[in-house]
Amino acid sequence: MDEGSTSTDDDYQFYKTRFSTIFDISKFKSKIIYLPGDNDIGGEGVDHVTRSKIERFNTNFPNQMENISGNIQFVVVNRIIGDFSLPSVSTFDDKFRVVLSHIPLTFIPGIFSREVMLQLKPNVIFSAHDHRVAMATTRKNDSHYFQVGSFVDDSTVIKKQINDQDCTEVIWPTCSYRMGVVKSGYGFATIGNDGQMEVGVLWIHSRFWTLYLYLLVIATCLVLSVFSKCFKSFL
């Protein structure tokens, strides 16, 4: 939530109600996994992470570190809090492991990223935070291998074959225009039983164009109003 980290408890409940109204899941039998971002618990700039912020998020958005859905094993990690301990997970030979992280991992090498790769051995990583869409593949036995995928245009759907040697990370864009980027949208992915993954973005209308139109209309009205008054004074 945009002000989740800095809001009062009353405002937080208002934002949560609004969030639940927008993303109404009551009619869907879906597996919902919540990840806290820096706008939820802090962790960027002077907005520090605190235990109370983490507890408030976990209370309002309860979650498990490991989730099973069909042929996918989802594992949640949190790079924001600075804790390098990783969750203990079950081992399945017939499931693909997808690690979920708010902060990108392979795009930002470090101790935490290395431990995730060594301990969890993900097939896929889904992350966010950068407010852009990007994809890259790393090789588990070659730390120097880093192949970037390309989203050529807005309708691009990239197909990728998942295997045990590589790990593909996808950074999803923001869906909020308040993050200050021109393009926003919702990421989607499908993973078949054969390991065939398709990823893309459902882009939404840019609200900046609407705001620009408002400014143009207001400016035009002001100019016409001033011109009208000047014309009347001249007469």
XYZ file of N, CA and C in Angstrom:
705
model
N 0.857 -1.182 0.000
C 0.000 0.000 0.000
C 0.893 1.233 0.000
N 0.450 2.301 -0.664
C 1.313 3.454 -0.899
C 1.859 4.080 0.380
N 1.016 4.241 1.405
C 1.483 4.839 2.661
C 1.417 3.840 3.816
N 1.525 2.562 3.503
C 1.386 1.555 4.545
C 2.417 1.669 5.642
N 3.613 2.094 5.302
C 4.687 2.157 6.291
C 4.581 3.365 7.203
N 4.032 4.457 6.708
C 4.043 5.715 7.451
C 2.678 6.101 8.013
N 1.639 5.336 7.734
C 0.286 5.720 8.129
C 0.008 5.379 9.592
N -0.987 6.057 10.147
C -1.477 5.717 11.478
C -2.274 4.420 11.398
N -2.607 3.849 12.535
C -3.358 2.594 12.541
C -4.736 2.772 11.892
N -5.380 3.923 12.152
C -6.705 4.168 11.565
C -6.602 4.293 10.050
N -5.614 5.049 9.579
C -5.425 5.186 8.132
C -5.067 3.849 7.500
N -4.296 3.054 8.223
C -3.873 1.745 7.699
C -5.093 0.868 7.449
N -6.037 0.875 8.393
C -7.245 0.079 8.214
C -8.082 0.589 7.055
N -8.100 1.922 6.850
C -8.804 2.497 5.708
C -8.165 2.031 4.406
N -6.834 2.065 4.343
C -6.121 1.622 3.140
C -6.345 0.136 2.894
N -6.356 -0.647 3.967
C -6.560 -2.094 3.808
C -7.957 -2.385 3.267
N -8.958 -1.680 3.775
C -10.324 -1.860 3.279
C -10.407 -1.492 1.803
N -9.756 -0.394 1.437
C -9.737 0.024 0.039
C -9.035 -1.023 -0.821
N -7.922 -1.537 -0.338
C -7.173 -2.567 -1.056
C -8.046 -3.809 -1.270
N -8.733 -4.238 -0.225
C -9.576 -5.438 -0.312
C -10.760 -5.225 -1.235
N -11.226 -3.972 -1.343
C -12.332 -3.676 -2.250
C -11.872 -3.734 -3.707
N -10.680 -3.203 -3.966
C -10.145 -3.222 -5.332
C -9.826 -4.641 -5.772
N -9.143 -5.378 -4.884
C -8.749 -6.755 -5.201
C -9.659 -7.716 -4.440
N -10.909 -7.763 -4.863
C -11.908 -8.605 -4.208
C -11.721 -10.057 -4.655
N -11.321 -10.904 -3.732
C -11.049 -12.303 -4.070
C -12.115 -13.244 -3.530
N -13.230 -12.684 -3.045
C -14.251 -13.513 -2.407
C -14.879 -14.515 -3.368
N -14.896 -14.199 -4.668
C -15.542 -15.071 -5.646
C -14.555 -16.014 -6.346
N -13.298 -15.954 -5.947
C -12.273 -16.748 -6.626
C -11.621 -17.727 -5.653
N -11.393 -18.920 -6.136
C -10.680 -19.922 -5.334
C -9.203 -19.862 -5.712
N -8.583 -18.775 -5.327
C -7.197 -18.533 -5.715
C -6.280 -18.645 -4.512
N -5.031 -18.962 -4.799
C -4.001 -18.969 -3.764
C -3.413 -17.570 -3.699
N -3.581 -16.900 -2.582
C -3.121 -15.526 -2.437
C -1.869 -15.511 -1.566
N -0.814 -14.874 -2.057
C 0.435 -14.753 -1.309
C 0.792 -13.270 -1.229
N 0.948 -12.754 -0.021
C 1.255 -11.349 0.183
C 2.739 -11.171 0.497
N 3.359 -10.217 -0.201
C 4.753 -9.870 0.066
C 4.828 -8.418 0.528
N 5.479 -8.147 1.648
C 5.628 -6.752 2.069
C 6.704 -6.048 1.255
N 6.406 -4.823 0.824
C 7.395 -4.001 0.146
C 7.852 -2.879 1.055
N 8.729 -2.031 0.559
C 9.224 -0.937 1.394
C 8.128 0.078 1.697
N 7.086 0.155 0.845
C 5.960 1.034 1.158
C 5.059 0.454 2.245
N 5.275 -0.809 2.577
C 4.473 -1.464 3.617
C 5.170 -1.491 4.968
N 6.481 -1.768 4.968
C 7.195 -1.926 6.233
C 8.444 -1.056 6.319
N 8.669 -0.193 5.339
C 9.868 0.638 5.352
C 11.039 -0.082 4.695
N 12.217 0.544 4.808
C 13.409 -0.088 4.268
C 14.074 0.688 3.156
N 13.540 1.874 2.862
C 14.145 2.693 1.814
C 14.351 4.112 2.343
N 15.576 4.630 2.189
C 15.879 5.974 2.667
C 15.800 6.056 4.185
N 15.120 7.078 4.684
C 15.010 7.284 6.136
C 13.810 6.552 6.725
N 13.042 5.884 5.878
C 11.883 5.110 6.353
C 12.370 3.721 6.771
N 12.722 3.578 8.037
C 13.358 2.362 8.513
C 12.336 1.259 8.795
N 12.800 0.032 8.656
C 11.996 -1.139 9.013
C 11.949 -1.261 10.534
N 10.774 -1.479 11.070
C 10.628 -1.695 12.510
C 9.806 -2.952 12.754
N 9.954 -3.491 13.953
C 9.203 -4.710 14.291
C 7.702 -4.451 14.270
N 7.279 -3.274 14.737
C 5.845 -2.969 14.778
C 5.247 -2.905 13.373
N 6.009 -2.372 12.416
C 5.518 -2.320 11.032
C 5.374 -3.726 10.459
N 6.357 -4.578 10.744
C 6.302 -5.960 10.252
C 5.123 -6.698 10.866
N 4.928 -6.534 12.181
C 3.835 -7.216 12.869
C 2.484 -6.719 12.371
N 2.383 -5.408 12.108
C 1.115 -4.870 11.609
C 0.790 -5.437 10.232
N 1.807 -5.545 9.389
C 1.576 -6.118 8.059
C 1.171 -7.585 8.163
N 1.898 -8.360 8.972
C 1.612 -9.795 9.096
C 0.236 -10.049 9.700
N -0.211 -9.145 10.572
C -1.537 -9.292 11.171
C -2.637 -9.053 10.139
N -2.443 -8.053 9.312
C -3.466 -7.696 8.323
C -3.378 -8.523 7.049
N -2.174 -9.037 6.766
C -1.983 -9.845 5.558
C -1.246 -11.136 5.931
N -1.944 -12.038 6.636
C -1.290 -13.280 7.077
C -0.794 -14.105 5.904
N 0.337 -14.744 6.112
C 0.968 -15.442 5.005
C 1.845 -16.560 5.525
N 2.123 -17.541 4.670
C 3.053 -18.609 4.962
C 4.293 -18.446 4.090
N 5.435 -18.897 4.596
C 6.673 -18.770 3.844
C 6.748 -19.765 2.692
N 6.008 -20.866 2.806
C 5.986 -21.884 1.749
C 4.548 -22.167 1.362
N 4.255 -22.150 0.062
C 2.902 -22.370 -0.436
C 2.953 -23.305 -1.634
N 2.042 -24.253 -1.658
C 1.974 -25.219 -2.752
C 0.699 -24.963 -3.544
N 0.853 -24.849 -4.858
C -0.305 -24.685 -5.732
C -0.039 -25.452 -7.021
N -0.729 -26.561 -7.191
C -0.538 -27.371 -8.395
C 0.880 -27.889 -8.495
N 1.532 -27.578 -9.599
C 2.889 -28.067 -9.831
C 3.957 -27.062 -9.392
N 3.545 -26.062 -8.600
C 4.453 -24.990 -8.193
C 4.612 -24.968 -6.669
N 5.852 -24.829 -6.234
C 6.160 -24.590 -4.825
C 6.652 -23.146 -4.699
N 5.842 -22.306 -4.063
C 6.204 -20.902 -3.873
C 6.913 -20.730 -2.533
N 8.030 -20.031 -2.546
C 8.785 -19.758 -1.321
C 8.991 -18.250 -1.215
N 8.598 -17.668 -0.086
C 8.702 -16.231 0.134
C 9.994 -15.913 0.880
N 10.762 -14.949 0.370
C 11.951 -14.453 1.068
C 11.832 -12.939 1.192
N 12.522 -12.382 2.182
C 12.412 -10.947 2.440
C 13.798 -10.342 2.572
N 14.236 -9.677 1.535
C 15.558 -9.046 1.537
C 15.549 -7.688 2.236
N 14.367 -7.133 2.468
C 14.269 -5.790 3.022
C 14.739 -5.735 4.468
N 14.401 -6.745 5.255
C 14.617 -6.660 6.696
C 16.064 -6.903 7.098
N 16.925 -7.312 6.168
C 18.329 -7.502 6.485
C 18.636 -8.767 7.259
N 17.674 -9.685 7.310
C 17.878 -10.971 7.983
C 18.231 -12.011 6.926
N 19.421 -12.600 7.027
C 19.887 -13.530 6.011
C 19.369 -14.954 6.219
N 18.614 -15.183 7.281
C 18.066 -16.518 7.494
C 16.968 -16.782 6.476
N 16.976 -17.981 5.917
C 16.007 -18.353 4.889
C 15.091 -19.446 5.416
N 13.878 -19.531 4.898
C 12.935 -20.536 5.391
C 13.360 -21.948 5.009
N 13.072 -22.894 5.895
C 13.287 -24.307 5.585
C 12.106 -24.786 4.752
N 12.396 -25.404 3.641
C 11.331 -25.796 2.725
C 11.396 -27.289 2.436
N 10.264 -27.817 2.015
C 10.183 -29.228 1.649
C 10.777 -29.441 0.263
N 11.203 -30.643 0.001
C 11.780 -30.986 -1.298
C 10.790 -31.824 -2.101
N 10.501 -31.381 -3.310
C 9.595 -32.101 -4.197
C 10.281 -32.309 -5.541
N 10.274 -33.539 -6.023
C 10.867 -33.821 -7.324
C 9.942 -33.487 -8.476
N 8.646 -33.358 -8.186
C 7.676 -33.147 -9.259
C 7.119 -31.728 -9.292
N 7.781 -30.791 -8.597
C 7.291 -29.418 -8.575
C 8.420 -28.436 -8.897
N 8.037 -27.347 -9.523
C 8.988 -26.277 -9.814
C 8.991 -25.292 -8.651
N 10.176 -24.837 -8.268
C 10.289 -23.930 -7.124
C 10.381 -22.489 -7.608
N 9.439 -21.675 -7.143
C 9.395 -20.254 -7.488
C 9.623 -19.446 -6.222
N 10.691 -18.675 -6.191
C 10.985 -17.801 -5.057
C 10.362 -16.439 -5.309
N 9.689 -15.902 -4.308
C 9.040 -14.599 -4.392
C 9.778 -13.608 -3.496
N 10.218 -12.499 -4.081
C 10.976 -11.495 -3.336
C 10.575 -10.109 -3.821
N 10.339 -9.194 -2.886
C 10.029 -7.828 -3.327
C 11.248 -7.193 -3.995
N 12.422 -7.339 -3.397
C 13.651 -6.786 -3.957
C 14.239 -7.782 -4.959
N 14.647 -7.346 -6.147
C 15.299 -8.254 -7.101
C 16.509 -8.937 -6.483
N 16.791 -10.156 -6.943
C 17.877 -10.943 -6.367
C 19.064 -11.073 -7.318
N 18.871 -11.725 -8.453
C 20.007 -11.927 -9.360
C 20.436 -10.632 -10.029
N 19.537 -9.652 -10.105
C 19.893 -8.359 -10.686
C 20.761 -7.541 -9.729
N 20.688 -7.862 -8.434
C 21.469 -7.154 -7.418
C 22.267 -8.189 -6.641
N 23.432 -8.604 -7.127
C 24.209 -9.651 -6.467
C 24.604 -9.241 -5.046
N 24.708 -10.216 -4.185
C 25.088 -9.961 -2.800
C 25.006 -11.240 -1.999
N 25.257 -11.132 -0.697
C 25.244 -12.307 0.176
C 23.871 -12.958 0.184
N 22.831 -12.129 0.317
C 21.477 -12.672 0.391
C 21.122 -13.411 -0.890
N 21.411 -12.804 -2.024
C 21.107 -13.440 -3.306
C 21.842 -14.758 -3.455
N 23.109 -14.776 -3.064
C 23.900 -15.992 -3.194
C 23.346 -17.109 -2.317
N 22.925 -16.760 -1.091
C 22.375 -17.778 -0.195
C 21.050 -18.320 -0.705
N 20.238 -17.454 -1.309
C 18.975 -17.920 -1.897
C 19.250 -18.935 -2.994
N 20.221 -18.644 -3.844
C 20.553 -19.542 -4.947
C 21.128 -20.859 -4.439
N 21.985 -20.798 -3.411
C 22.637 -22.003 -2.906
C 21.691 -22.873 -2.093
N 20.882 -22.243 -1.236
C 20.047 -23.011 -0.324
C 18.700 -23.406 -0.927
N 18.076 -22.481 -1.624
C 16.727 -22.743 -2.133
C 16.717 -23.295 -3.552
N 17.776 -23.018 -4.318
C 17.895 -23.537 -5.690
C 16.612 -23.303 -6.496
N 16.212 -22.058 -6.664
C 14.955 -21.778 -7.380
C 15.068 -22.026 -8.877
N 13.959 -22.439 -9.459
C 13.849 -22.495 -10.918
C 13.491 -21.131 -11.481
N 12.670 -20.398 -10.708
C 12.186 -19.091 -11.139
C 12.165 -18.156 -9.934
N 12.433 -16.881 -10.177
C 12.294 -15.840 -9.157
C 11.372 -14.764 -9.708
N 10.360 -14.404 -8.926
C 9.503 -13.266 -9.257
C 9.791 -12.153 -8.250
N 10.110 -10.956 -8.755
C 10.413 -9.836 -7.868
C 9.767 -8.569 -8.412
N 10.052 -7.429 -7.753
C 9.416 -6.167 -8.150
C 10.333 -5.003 -7.798
N 9.787 -3.996 -7.127
C 10.512 -2.875 -6.521
C 11.017 -1.840 -7.523
N 11.537 -2.251 -8.674
C 12.138 -1.313 -9.617
C 11.112 -0.593 -10.494
N 9.846 -1.001 -10.397
C 8.760 -0.371 -11.159
C 8.955 -0.488 -12.668
N 9.576 -1.558 -13.111
C 9.800 -1.804 -14.529
C 9.687 -3.304 -14.769
N 9.583 -3.699 -16.010
C 9.562 -5.116 -16.334
C 10.917 -5.508 -16.901
N 11.444 -6.610 -16.439
C 12.748 -7.096 -16.906
C 12.841 -8.589 -16.631
N 13.711 -9.267 -17.369
C 13.894 -10.698 -17.180
C 15.344 -11.060 -17.477
N 15.894 -11.958 -16.683
C 17.260 -12.420 -16.911
C 17.378 -13.855 -16.419
N 18.257 -14.599 -17.049
C 18.509 -15.992 -16.686
C 19.940 -16.145 -16.212
N 20.103 -16.785 -15.067
C 21.429 -17.097 -14.541
C 21.618 -18.602 -14.525
N 22.868 -19.032 -14.516
C 23.187 -20.453 -14.503
C 23.708 -20.822 -13.118
N 23.125 -21.857 -12.515
C 23.422 -22.184 -11.127
C 24.880 -22.583 -10.902
N 25.520 -23.166 -11.902
C 26.915 -23.585 -11.746
C 27.897 -22.620 -12.419
N 27.400 -21.446 -12.825
C 28.263 -20.460 -13.481
C 27.837 -19.070 -13.022
N 28.544 -18.500 -12.053
C 28.168 -17.222 -11.457
C 28.309 -16.057 -12.437
N 29.027 -16.257 -13.541
C 29.237 -15.192 -14.513
C 28.194 -15.188 -15.630
N 27.367 -16.228 -15.668
C 26.358 -16.318 -16.734
C 25.167 -15.442 -16.367
N 24.811 -14.514 -17.258
C 23.689 -13.604 -17.012
C 23.124 -13.185 -18.362
N 22.022 -13.816 -18.762
C 21.419 -13.570 -20.069
C 20.115 -12.802 -19.884
N 20.035 -11.635 -20.509
C 18.866 -10.760 -20.347
C 17.831 -11.071 -21.415
N 16.583 -11.211 -20.995
C 15.476 -11.387 -21.926
C 14.940 -10.029 -22.342
N 14.256 -9.968 -23.457
C 13.811 -8.684 -23.994
C 12.298 -8.673 -24.194
N 11.653 -7.673 -23.569
C 10.238 -7.410 -23.837
C 10.192 -6.360 -24.945
N 10.049 -6.817 -26.184
C 10.189 -5.941 -27.342
C 9.117 -4.860 -27.365
N 7.878 -5.231 -27.100
C 6.796 -4.254 -27.101
C 5.789 -4.633 -26.029
N 4.715 -3.841 -25.926
C 3.741 -4.034 -24.850
C 3.017 -5.368 -24.921
N 2.923 -5.950 -26.126
C 2.175 -7.202 -26.284
C 3.081 -8.429 -26.214
N 4.343 -8.220 -25.899
C 5.293 -9.327 -25.888
C 4.947 -10.357 -24.814
N 4.933 -11.617 -25.189
C 4.830 -12.733 -24.256
C 6.066 -13.608 -24.474
N 6.895 -13.714 -23.457
C 8.140 -14.465 -23.584
C 7.938 -15.898 -23.116
N 8.399 -16.829 -23.928
C 8.335 -18.242 -23.562
C 9.711 -18.703 -23.096
N 9.709 -19.464 -22.018
C 10.967 -19.927 -21.436
C 10.796 -21.344 -20.914
N 11.737 -22.207 -21.244
C 11.694 -23.576 -20.763
C 12.458 -23.665 -19.447
N 11.751 -24.029 -18.384
C 12.372 -24.146 -17.062
C 13.173 -25.442 -16.984
N 14.356 -25.357 -16.395
C 15.163 -26.560 -16.177
C 15.898 -26.443 -14.856
N 16.628 -27.496 -14.488
C 17.313 -27.526 -13.191
C 18.664 -26.831 -13.221
N 19.161 -26.476 -14.401
C 20.471 -25.834 -14.491
C 20.377 -24.305 -14.415
N 19.273 -23.744 -14.853
C 19.129 -22.291 -14.924
C 18.105 -21.781 -13.918
N 18.194 -20.488 -13.651
C 17.193 -19.790 -12.842
C 16.811 -18.516 -13.580
N 15.532 -18.340 -13.823
C 15.039 -17.156 -14.528
C 14.342 -16.235 -13.541
N 14.798 -14.973 -13.502
C 14.141 -13.985 -12.640
C 13.361 -13.001 -13.501
N 12.136 -12.736 -13.091
C 11.287 -11.754 -13.757
C 10.964 -10.648 -12.761
N 11.272 -9.406 -13.137
C 10.887 -8.245 -12.335
C 9.573 -7.709 -12.897
N 8.565 -7.629 -12.024
C 7.262 -7.142 -12.476
C 7.169 -5.635 -12.280
N 6.442 -4.928 -13.160
C 6.285 -3.477 -13.009
C 5.293 -3.145 -11.901
N 5.207 -1.883 -11.561
C 4.202 -1.448 -10.600
C 2.839 -1.358 -11.283
N 1.782 -1.474 -10.491
C 0.432 -1.293 -11.038
C -0.151 0.035 -10.568
N 0.675 0.873 -9.910
C 0.211 2.152 -9.387
C 0.899 3.308 -10.104
N 0.104 4.209 -10.667
C 0.696 5.361 -11.353
C 1.367 6.307 -10.369
N 1.071 6.164 -9.066
C 1.651 7.047 -8.058
C 3.135 6.777 -7.846
N 3.643 5.706 -8.424
C 5.072 5.432 -8.315
C 5.897 6.310 -9.252
N 5.221 7.100 -10.097
C 5.917 8.084 -10.907
C 6.469 7.579 -12.228
N 6.073 6.373 -12.643
C 6.540 5.857 -13.926
C 5.426 6.010 -14.959
N 5.828 6.098 -16.215
C 4.860 6.325 -17.279
C 3.991 5.096 -17.509
N 4.605 3.909 -17.453
C 3.880 2.677 -17.767
C 3.689 1.846 -16.507
N 2.489 1.363 -16.319
C 2.185 0.498 -15.177
C 1.297 -0.641 -15.650
N 1.329 -1.739 -14.937
C 0.539 -2.894 -15.356
C 0.665 -4.044 -14.381
N -0.006 -5.146 -14.719
C -0.032 -6.349 -13.893
C 0.701 -7.480 -14.616
N 1.683 -8.044 -13.960
C 2.412 -9.146 -14.560
C 1.639 -10.448 -14.466
N 1.837 -11.327 -15.435
C 1.213 -12.653 -15.385
C 2.210 -13.701 -15.859
N 2.014 -14.912 -15.404
C 2.875 -16.018 -15.819
C 2.093 -17.315 -15.770
N 2.377 -18.194 -16.706
C 1.830 -19.551 -16.678
C 2.994 -20.522 -16.742
N 2.896 -21.595 -15.967
C 3.937 -22.631 -15.965
C 3.255 -23.980 -16.143
N 3.541 -24.636 -17.252
C 2.942 -25.933 -17.536
C 3.657 -27.059 -16.820
N 3.050 -28.214 -16.814
C 3.663 -29.378 -16.176
C 4.965 -29.785 -16.849
N 5.135 -29.392 -18.112
C 6.358 -29.723 -18.835
C 7.462 -28.680 -18.624
N 7.181 -27.656 -17.778
C 8.180 -26.636 -17.505
C 8.166 -25.476 -18.471
N 7.203 -25.444 -19.383
C 7.097 -24.331 -20.322
C 6.455 -23.133 -19.618
N 7.206 -22.044 -19.511
C 6.711 -20.839 -18.840
C 6.478 -19.729 -19.850
N 5.368 -19.044 -19.698
C 5.064 -17.868 -20.505
C 4.828 -16.689 -19.561
N 5.487 -15.571 -19.839
C 5.352 -14.392 -18.985
C 5.041 -13.169 -19.845
N 4.290 -12.258 -19.290
C 3.955 -11.020 -19.978
C 3.349 -10.032 -18.997
N 2.932 -8.890 -19.512
C 2.360 -7.834 -18.675
C 1.042 -7.365 -19.273
N 0.039 -7.238 -18.425
C -1.232 -6.646 -18.828
C -1.153 -5.159 -18.494
N -0.770 -4.364 -19.478
C -0.568 -2.934 -19.255
C -1.901 -2.218 -19.092
N -1.923 -1.245 -18.211
C -3.153 -0.484 -17.970
C -2.979 0.937 -18.499
N -4.103 1.622 -18.643
C -4.094 2.974 -19.202
C -3.243 3.896 -18.338
N -2.410 4.691 -18.975
C -1.574 5.644 -18.252
C -2.408 6.833 -17.796
N -2.442 7.063 -16.504
C -3.239 8.157 -15.967
C -2.547 9.509 -16.157
N -1.260 9.470 -16.502
C -0.553 10.725 -16.715
C -1.133 11.488 -17.902
N -1.548 10.754 -18.952
C -2.143 11.428 -20.107
C -3.442 12.124 -19.707
N -4.197 11.506 -18.831
C -5.421 12.125 -18.347
C -5.115 13.374 -17.544
N -4.086 13.296 -16.696
C -3.697 14.462 -15.904
C -3.205 15.595 -16.808
N -2.441 15.230 -17.847
C -1.981 16.245 -18.799
C -3.170 16.911 -19.497
N -4.181 16.106 -19.826
C -5.370 16.651 -20.481
C -6.097 17.614 -19.548
N -6.193 17.249 -18.260
C -6.807 18.144 -17.274
C -6.069 19.483 -17.235
N -4.738 19.424 -17.184
C -3.938 20.637 -17.121
C -4.141 21.502 -18.365
N -4.223 20.835 -19.530
C -4.434 21.563 -20.778
C -5.783 22.268 -20.780
N -6.817 21.564 -20.326
C -8.164 22.151 -20.291
C -8.203 23.320 -19.315
N -7.588 23.133 -18.133
C -7.579 24.209 -17.135
C -6.828 25.419 -17.658
N -5.661 25.168 -18.273
C -4.867 26.275 -18.820
C -5.630 27.007 -19.921
N -6.310 26.248 -20.771
C -7.093 26.856 -21.846
C -8.223 27.723 -21.289
N -8.887 27.217 -20.261
C -9.983 27.977 -19.645
C -9.464 29.270 -19.010
N -8.305 29.196 -18.370
C -7.722 30.383 -17.753
C -7.352 31.423 -18.804
N -6.753 30.969 -19.904
C -6.372 31.888 -20.979
C -7.603 32.553 -21.576
N -8.645 31.759 -21.825
C -9.876 32.310 -22.390
C -10.533 33.297 -21.425
N -10.465 32.967 -20.119
C -11.059 33.848 -19.125
C -10.326 35.189 -19.074
N -8.983 35.129 -19.070
C -8.189 36.357 -19.050
C -8.411 37.165 -20.331
N -8.433 36.458 -21.452
C -8.642 37.127 -22.733
C -10.006 37.800 -22.772
N -11.018 37.118 -22.224
C -12.374 37.677 -22.218
C -12.431 38.952 -21.372
N -11.773 38.925 -20.197
C -11.786 40.097 -19.328
C -11.036 41.272 -19.971
N -9.899 40.954 -20.613
C -9.120 41.999 -21.280
C -9.905 42.609 -22.445
N -10.620 41.751 -23.160
C -11.394 42.221 -24.320
C -12.518 43.143 -23.868
N -13.175 42.769 -22.738
C -14.255 43.597 -22.214
C -13.726 44.935 -21.708
N -12.556 44.899 -21.101
C -11.950 46.153 -20.606
C -11.581 47.070 -21.765
N -11.118 46.471 -22.846
C -10.739 47.251 -24.014
C -11.939 47.942 -24.639
N -13.086 47.226 -24.648
C -14.297 47.817 -25.184
C -14.808 48.937 -24.277
